[in-house]
Amino acid sequence: MSVDTGTPPVGLFTGRHVLAELEGVDPELLDDEQFLRETLHDALSQSHATVCQMIAKRFEPQGVTVLALLSESHASLHTYPEDGSIFIDVFTCGHTAEPERAVQVLAAALKPAAQHVRTIHRGRDYAELAS
């Protein structure tokens, strides 16, 4: 016998992959590892994603990569301070987390002059469970 709890089952083979490029960002922000770690963590929390672990690498003479392992999948930032640009990648499985929201929070903190964001739907369509 199964019990209907009203929530979608865990482990659905479905997800949204948000890819973003932000340009015209303050180079100092793009080279600040601590700021990027904290901002990514905050953005993921606000989007209902569960951060398991976060690592970062600051490159010489500039640039930072931040990776977040999520219960729902992963997120990454790759910065190019010399160009004022950043690549953002947020992939979440299931319907609980909101990867688009994470990118919106990051963009609000980074204040780019221009942004290009697209969402790719992956896996199977379980849309009826999300409503």
N, CA, C and O of each residue as an XYZ file, in Angstrom:
524
protein
N       0.840     -1.172      0.000
C       0.000      0.000      0.000
C       0.889      1.239      0.000
O       1.861      1.301      0.752
N       0.568      2.223     -0.831
C       1.340      3.462     -0.828
C       0.487      4.586     -0.267
O      -0.738      4.581     -0.395
N       1.150      5.543      0.354
C       0.461      6.677      0.952
C       0.778      7.917      0.130
O       1.944      8.200     -0.143
N      -0.251      8.656     -0.266
C      -0.064      9.897     -1.022
C       0.229     11.024     -0.038
O      -0.648     11.441      0.719
N       1.475     11.516     -0.056
C       1.875     12.584      0.860
C       1.670     13.961      0.244
O       1.859     14.971      0.921
N       1.291     14.017     -1.017
C       1.071     15.297     -1.674
C       2.344     15.939     -2.214
O       2.279     17.015     -2.809
N       3.505     15.303     -2.020
C       4.759     15.842     -2.543
C       5.297     14.909     -3.611
O       5.096     13.698     -3.530
N       5.983     15.456     -4.618
C       6.530     14.613     -5.664
C       7.572     13.645     -5.093
O       8.260     13.981     -4.129
N       7.692     12.459     -5.671
C       8.680     11.505     -5.179
C      10.104     12.012     -5.390
O      10.371     12.807     -6.291
N      11.008     11.532     -4.540
C      12.425     11.880     -4.644
C      13.043     11.061     -5.773
O      12.615      9.936     -6.030
N      14.048     11.621     -6.450
C      14.787     10.876     -7.451
C      14.180     10.873     -8.834
O      14.456      9.971     -9.626
N      13.363     11.855     -9.143
C      12.807     11.933    -10.485
C      13.903     12.259    -11.492
O      14.780     13.080    -11.219
N      13.853     11.624    -12.640
C      14.821     11.875    -13.707
C      14.345     13.064    -14.529
O      13.957     12.936    -15.690
N      14.389     14.218    -13.888
C      13.972     15.460    -14.524
C      14.719     16.608    -13.863
O      15.094     16.524    -12.693
N      14.931     17.669    -14.610
C      15.622     18.810    -14.020
C      15.688     19.990    -14.965
O      15.301     19.909    -16.131
N      16.196     21.104    -14.420
C      16.397     22.318    -15.213
C      17.848     22.737    -15.068
O      18.401     22.773    -13.969
N      18.445     23.052    -16.196
C      19.847     23.458    -16.253
C      19.880     24.895    -16.747
O      19.568     25.169    -17.906
N      20.258     25.810    -15.862
C      20.288     27.224    -16.213
C      21.732     27.616    -16.519
O      22.633     27.414    -15.705
N      21.929     28.176    -17.696
C      23.245     28.622    -18.157
C      23.178     30.132    -18.344
O      22.275     30.650    -19.001
N      24.146     30.830    -17.757
C      24.127     32.289    -17.851
C      25.519     32.827    -18.105
O      26.518     32.289    -17.629
N      25.553     33.906    -18.871
C      26.773     34.689    -19.072
C      26.438     36.111    -18.672
O      25.502     36.708    -19.204
N      27.207     36.661    -17.725
C      27.024     38.041    -17.313
C      28.249     38.828    -17.749
O      29.380     38.366    -17.596
N      28.020     40.018    -18.292
C      29.121     40.866    -18.754
C      28.976     42.263    -18.167
O      27.885     42.682    -17.780
N      30.094     42.973    -18.111
C      30.076     44.313    -17.552
C      29.980     44.296    -16.036
O      29.345     45.165    -15.438
N      30.615     43.300    -15.412
C      30.617     43.151    -13.957
C      31.898     43.772    -13.403
O      32.947     43.714    -14.045
N      31.811     44.361    -12.223
C      32.969     44.939    -11.541
C      34.072     43.872    -11.404
O      33.847     42.849    -10.758
N      35.248     44.090    -11.993
C      36.332     43.104    -11.928
C      36.753     42.748    -10.505
O      37.184     41.622    -10.257
N      36.637     43.689     -9.565
C      37.012     43.388     -8.182
C      36.098     42.323     -7.581
O      36.562     41.460     -6.835
N      34.819     42.376     -7.894
C      33.889     41.350     -7.409
C      34.220     39.991     -8.005
O      34.125     38.970     -7.323
N      34.605     39.975     -9.265
C      34.890     38.723     -9.962
C      36.201     38.081     -9.510
O      36.480     36.931     -9.847
N      36.999     38.819     -8.755
C      38.269     38.288     -8.265
C      38.248     38.079     -6.752
O      39.281     37.781     -6.151
N      37.075     38.235     -6.138
C      36.920     38.127     -4.686
C      36.322     36.761     -4.334
O      35.104     36.583     -4.352
N      37.193     35.807     -4.017
C      36.754     34.433     -3.758
C      35.721     34.360     -2.640
O      34.707     33.677     -2.785
N      35.957     35.043     -1.540
C      35.038     34.982     -0.403
C      33.662     35.544     -0.773
O      32.637     34.949     -0.442
N      33.642     36.682     -1.456
C      32.372     37.274     -1.898
C      31.618     36.295     -2.800
O      30.412     36.110     -2.640
N      32.313     35.674     -3.737
C      31.665     34.751     -4.672
C      31.121     33.518     -3.953
O      30.013     33.069     -4.248
N      31.892     32.967     -3.014
C      31.429     31.814     -2.222
C      30.145     32.170     -1.467
O      29.147     31.454     -1.536
N      30.197     33.291     -0.748
C      29.052     33.694      0.071
C      27.832     34.021     -0.796
O      26.705     33.669     -0.448
N      28.060     34.683     -1.900
C      26.957     35.069     -2.783
C      26.323     33.844     -3.430
O      25.100     33.765     -3.538
N      27.141     32.892     -3.861
C      26.597     31.659     -4.442
C      25.816     30.883     -3.388
O      24.714     30.408     -3.661
N      26.372     30.751     -2.192
C      25.679     30.023     -1.129
C      24.328     30.666     -0.824
O      23.322     29.971     -0.685
N      24.311     31.998     -0.720
C      23.073     32.731     -0.454
C      22.058     32.527     -1.586
O      20.877     32.295     -1.331
N      22.524     32.614     -2.827
C      21.629     32.441     -3.983
C      21.021     31.041     -3.995
O      19.835     30.880     -4.282
N      21.820     30.044     -3.688
C      21.322     28.672     -3.683
C      20.334     28.452     -2.544
O      19.325     27.768     -2.715
N      20.623     29.027     -1.393
C      19.695     28.918     -0.259
C      18.357     29.567     -0.592
O      17.297     29.008     -0.309
N      18.416     30.757     -1.198
C      17.169     31.450     -1.564
C      16.372     30.702     -2.626
O      15.166     30.908     -2.766
N      17.050     29.831     -3.374
C      16.364     29.074     -4.428
C      15.946     27.678     -3.954
O      15.534     26.842     -4.759
N      16.053     27.435     -2.660
C      15.628     26.168     -2.049
C      16.487     24.980     -2.450
O      16.027     23.839     -2.406
N      17.733     25.237     -2.843
C      18.675     24.158     -3.117
C      19.427     23.835     -1.819
O      19.567     24.686     -0.941
N      19.902     22.602     -1.716
C      20.603     22.142     -0.522
C      22.083     22.011     -0.835
O      22.486     21.126     -1.591
N      22.901     22.896     -0.251
C      24.346     22.865     -0.479
C      24.969     21.800      0.416
O      24.846     21.856      1.639
N      25.634     20.834     -0.200
C      26.339     19.781      0.535
C      27.785     20.180      0.806
O      28.307     19.980      1.903
N      28.417     20.747     -0.215
C      29.829     21.108     -0.118
C      30.142     22.181     -1.147
O      29.529     22.236     -2.213
N      31.106     23.033     -0.813
C      31.517     24.073     -1.748
C      33.042     24.147     -1.743
O      33.678     24.122     -0.690
N      33.612     24.238     -2.941
C      35.053     24.430     -3.065
C      35.300     25.590     -4.023
O      34.456     25.919     -4.856
N      36.480     26.205     -3.885
C      36.816     27.324     -4.759
C      38.306     27.302     -5.047
O      39.102     26.769     -4.274
N      38.655     27.883     -6.158
C      40.048     28.012     -6.568
C      40.236     29.412     -7.133
O      39.537     29.814     -8.063
N      41.182     30.151     -6.568
C      41.546     31.469     -7.096
C      42.769     31.269     -7.960
O      43.735     30.628     -7.546
N      42.729     31.815     -9.153
C      43.822     31.665    -10.107
C      44.702     32.905    -10.106
O      44.251     33.995     -9.753
N      45.958     32.737    -10.502
C      46.900     33.852    -10.648
C      47.098     34.120    -12.124
O      47.288     33.170    -12.883
N      47.063     35.331    -12.559
C      47.005     36.532    -11.741
C      45.597     36.925    -11.314
O      45.438     37.810    -10.473
N      44.555     36.276    -11.882
C      43.182     36.645    -11.542
C      42.231     35.555    -11.964
O      42.579     34.665    -12.739
N      41.025     35.636    -11.443
C      39.978     34.674    -11.796
C      39.701     33.707    -10.665
O      40.596     33.332     -9.908
N      38.434     33.308    -10.565
C      37.991     32.401     -9.516
C      37.005     31.407    -10.116
O      36.182     31.765    -10.959
N      37.097     30.164     -9.676
C      36.084     29.156     -9.967
C      35.516     28.693     -8.640
O      36.265     28.370     -7.717
N      34.194     28.658     -8.540
C      33.518     28.160     -7.345
C      32.574     27.044     -7.787
O      31.795     27.205     -8.726
N      32.659     25.907     -7.089
C      31.799     24.766     -7.376
C      30.993     24.417     -6.142
O      31.539     24.346     -5.040
N      29.701     24.198     -6.314
C      28.833     23.783     -5.218
C      28.206     22.439     -5.563
O      27.555     22.281     -6.595
N      28.418     21.486     -4.682
C      27.751     20.195     -4.794
C      26.427     20.327     -4.067
O      26.393     20.685     -2.889
N      25.345     20.041     -4.760
C      24.002     20.171     -4.199
C      23.364     18.806     -4.040
O      23.694     17.875     -4.775
N      22.464     18.679     -3.101
C      21.655     17.457     -3.031
C      20.907     17.281     -4.343
O      20.657     16.160     -4.784
N      20.552     18.409     -4.963
C      19.788     18.394     -6.207
C      20.663     18.321     -7.447
O      20.127     18.066     -8.525
N      21.961     18.525     -7.368
C      22.930     18.381     -8.452
C      24.149     19.272     -8.213
O      24.973     18.961     -7.354
N      24.281     20.404     -8.978
C      25.496     21.214     -8.837
C      25.289     22.649     -9.328
O      24.313     22.963    -10.010
N      26.244     23.508     -8.956
C      26.282     24.882     -9.463
C      27.745     25.283     -9.594
O      28.595     24.810     -8.840
N      28.035     26.158    -10.558
C      29.414     26.619    -10.717
C      29.457     28.056    -11.205
O      28.561     28.536    -11.900
N      30.545     28.729    -10.811
C      30.862     30.072    -11.280
C      32.272     30.026    -11.837
O      33.157     29.430    -11.224
N      32.496     30.644    -12.988
C      33.826     30.763    -13.599
C      33.990     32.217    -14.001
O      33.271     32.707    -14.872
N      34.941     32.918    -13.367
C      35.049     34.357    -13.589
C      36.232     34.739    -14.469
O      37.250     34.049    -14.527
N      36.056     35.858    -15.143
C      37.075     36.445    -16.017
C      37.154     37.933    -15.690
O      36.616     38.758    -16.428
N      37.833     38.290    -14.568
C      37.895     39.693    -14.154
C      38.461     40.616    -15.223
O      38.017     41.755    -15.368
N      39.443     40.121    -15.973
C      40.073     40.947    -17.001
C      39.093     41.351    -18.095
O      39.333     42.302    -18.839
N      37.982     40.616    -18.184
C      36.955     40.870    -19.189
C      35.642     41.361    -18.570
O      34.714     41.733    -19.288
N      35.570     41.359    -17.235
C      34.336     41.749    -16.560
C      33.203     40.760    -16.779
O      32.032     41.140    -16.783
N      33.557     39.470    -16.963
C      32.564     38.467    -17.346
C      32.585     37.258    -16.415
O      33.586     36.967    -15.760
N      31.450     36.565    -16.379
C      31.320     35.359    -15.572
C      30.372     34.382    -16.257
O      29.349     34.775    -16.818
N      30.732     33.095    -16.201
C      29.840     32.009    -16.608
C      29.194     31.465    -15.337
O      29.875     31.251    -14.334
N      27.887     31.243    -15.377
C      27.148     30.655    -14.262
C      26.416     29.426    -14.790
O      25.826     29.458    -15.870
N      26.460     28.355    -14.024
C      25.848     27.089    -14.396
C      25.142     26.545    -13.153
O      25.801     26.259    -12.154
N      23.813     26.396    -13.194
C      23.067     25.834    -12.063
C      22.146     24.743    -12.600
O      21.245     25.015    -13.393
N      22.380     23.505    -12.162
C      21.540     22.382    -12.567
C      20.919     21.773    -11.324
O      21.622     21.414    -10.379
N      19.592     21.660    -11.328
C      18.894     21.020    -10.215
C      17.917     19.986    -10.748
O      17.220     20.217    -11.736
N      17.881     18.845    -10.078
C      16.951     17.777    -10.406
C      15.679     17.954     -9.599
O      15.682     18.586     -8.543
N      14.601     17.395    -10.102
C      13.335     17.451     -9.390
C      12.650     18.792     -9.554
O      12.959     19.557    -10.467
N      11.706     19.069     -8.647
C      10.890     20.281     -8.761
C      10.975     21.181     -7.539
O      10.267     22.186     -7.475
N      11.817     20.855     -6.570
C      11.866     21.642     -5.335
C      12.695     22.898     -5.491
O      12.236     23.990     -5.158
N      13.911     22.758     -5.992
C      14.822     23.891     -6.148
C      14.431     24.723     -7.371
O      13.804     24.233     -8.311
N      14.823     25.998     -7.323
C      14.511     26.933     -8.398
C      15.817     27.510     -8.957
O      16.260     28.566     -8.505
N      16.438     26.840     -9.926
C      17.730     27.309    -10.437
C      17.659     28.691    -11.081
O      18.631     29.445    -11.036
N      16.517     29.031    -11.680
C      16.370     30.367    -12.263
C      16.469     31.442    -11.179
O      17.060     32.499    -11.398
N      15.897     31.172    -10.029
C      15.958     32.104     -8.900
C      17.404     32.287     -8.446
O      17.818     33.408     -8.151
N      18.170     31.214     -8.387
C      19.579     31.317     -7.991
C      20.333     32.260     -8.916
O      21.121     33.086     -8.454
N      20.097     32.144    -10.214
C      20.777     33.008    -11.188
C      20.309     34.452    -11.031
O      21.115     35.375    -11.153
N      19.030     34.661    -10.764
C      18.521     36.020    -10.546
C      19.186     36.676     -9.338
O      19.539     37.854     -9.389
N      19.357     35.924     -8.258
C      19.988     36.456     -7.045
C      21.452     36.789     -7.325
O      21.948     37.829     -6.892
N      22.142     35.910     -8.047
C      23.538     36.172     -8.405
C      23.650     37.425     -9.266
O      24.516     38.268     -9.028
N      22.786     37.550    -10.255
C      22.828     38.719    -11.143
C      22.546     40.005    -10.357
O      23.167     41.035    -10.620
N      21.629     39.957     -9.410
C      21.330     41.143     -8.605
C      22.547     41.566     -7.790
O      22.782     42.760     -7.605
N      23.313     40.615     -7.308
C      24.500     40.925     -6.513
C      25.657     41.421     -7.370
O      26.447     42.257     -6.932
N      25.756     40.903     -8.598
C      26.890     41.242     -9.478
C      26.618     42.467    -10.353
O      27.558     43.075    -10.866
N      25.369     42.831    -10.527
C      24.969     44.021    -11.291
C      25.637     44.108    -12.678
O      26.353     45.070    -12.954
N      25.413     43.128    -13.536
C      26.018     43.163    -14.870
C      25.391     44.232    -15.768
O      24.243     44.631    -15.576
N      26.165     44.680    -16.741
C      25.636     45.586    -17.758
C      24.782     44.815    -18.759
O      23.848     45.363    -19.344
N      25.113     43.530    -18.950
C      24.372     42.688    -19.891
C      24.372     41.256    -19.374
O      25.302     40.815    -18.698
N      23.302     40.544    -19.713
C      23.233     39.140    -19.323
C      22.498     38.330    -20.375
O      21.588     38.818    -21.046
N      22.915     37.085    -20.498
C      22.257     36.138    -21.387
C      22.005     34.887    -20.563
O      22.945     34.253    -20.085
N      20.725     34.529    -20.394
C      20.338     33.394    -19.555
C      19.427     32.489    -20.358
O      18.519     32.957    -21.044
N      19.672     31.195    -20.270
C      18.773     30.240    -20.913
C      18.617     29.021    -20.004
O      19.523     28.658    -19.254
N      17.444     28.406    -20.096
C      17.134     27.221    -19.305
C      16.933     26.048    -20.242
O      16.215     26.138    -21.238
N      17.576     24.956    -19.907
C      17.430     23.713    -20.663
C      16.700     22.722    -19.767
O      17.132     22.463    -18.643
N      15.600     22.171    -20.256
C      14.865     21.144    -19.519
C      15.497     19.804    -19.852
O      15.685     19.466    -21.021
N      15.824     19.043    -18.812
C      16.523     17.773    -19.001
C      15.701     16.623    -18.432
O      14.845     16.820    -17.569
N      15.973     15.426    -18.928
C      15.307     14.239    -18.425
C      13.890     14.115    -18.956
O      13.582     14.529    -20.074
N      13.040     13.535    -18.125
C      11.646     13.314    -18.500
C      10.768     14.456    -18.037
O      11.126     15.195    -17.121
N       9.617     14.599    -18.671
C       8.663     15.646    -18.304
C       7.714     15.120    -17.241
O       6.822     14.322    -17.531
N       7.909     15.567    -16.019
C       7.026     15.210    -14.915
C       6.230     16.434    -14.491
O       5.956     16.619    -13.305
N       5.862     17.265    -15.447
C       5.192     18.537    -15.160
C       3.941     18.362    -14.311
O       3.627     19.225    -13.490
N       3.233     17.275    -14.492
C       1.984     17.080    -13.738
C       2.271     16.952    -12.250
O       1.385     17.225    -11.440
N       3.479     16.546    -11.858
C       3.822     16.423    -10.436
C       4.219     17.765     -9.843
O       4.162     17.939     -8.626
N       4.620     18.715    -10.676
C       5.098     20.006    -10.179
C       3.944     20.935     -9.833
O       4.142     21.916     -9.116
N       2.760     20.652    -10.319
C       1.637     21.570    -10.063
C       0.910     21.257     -8.776
O      -0.053     21.941     -8.429
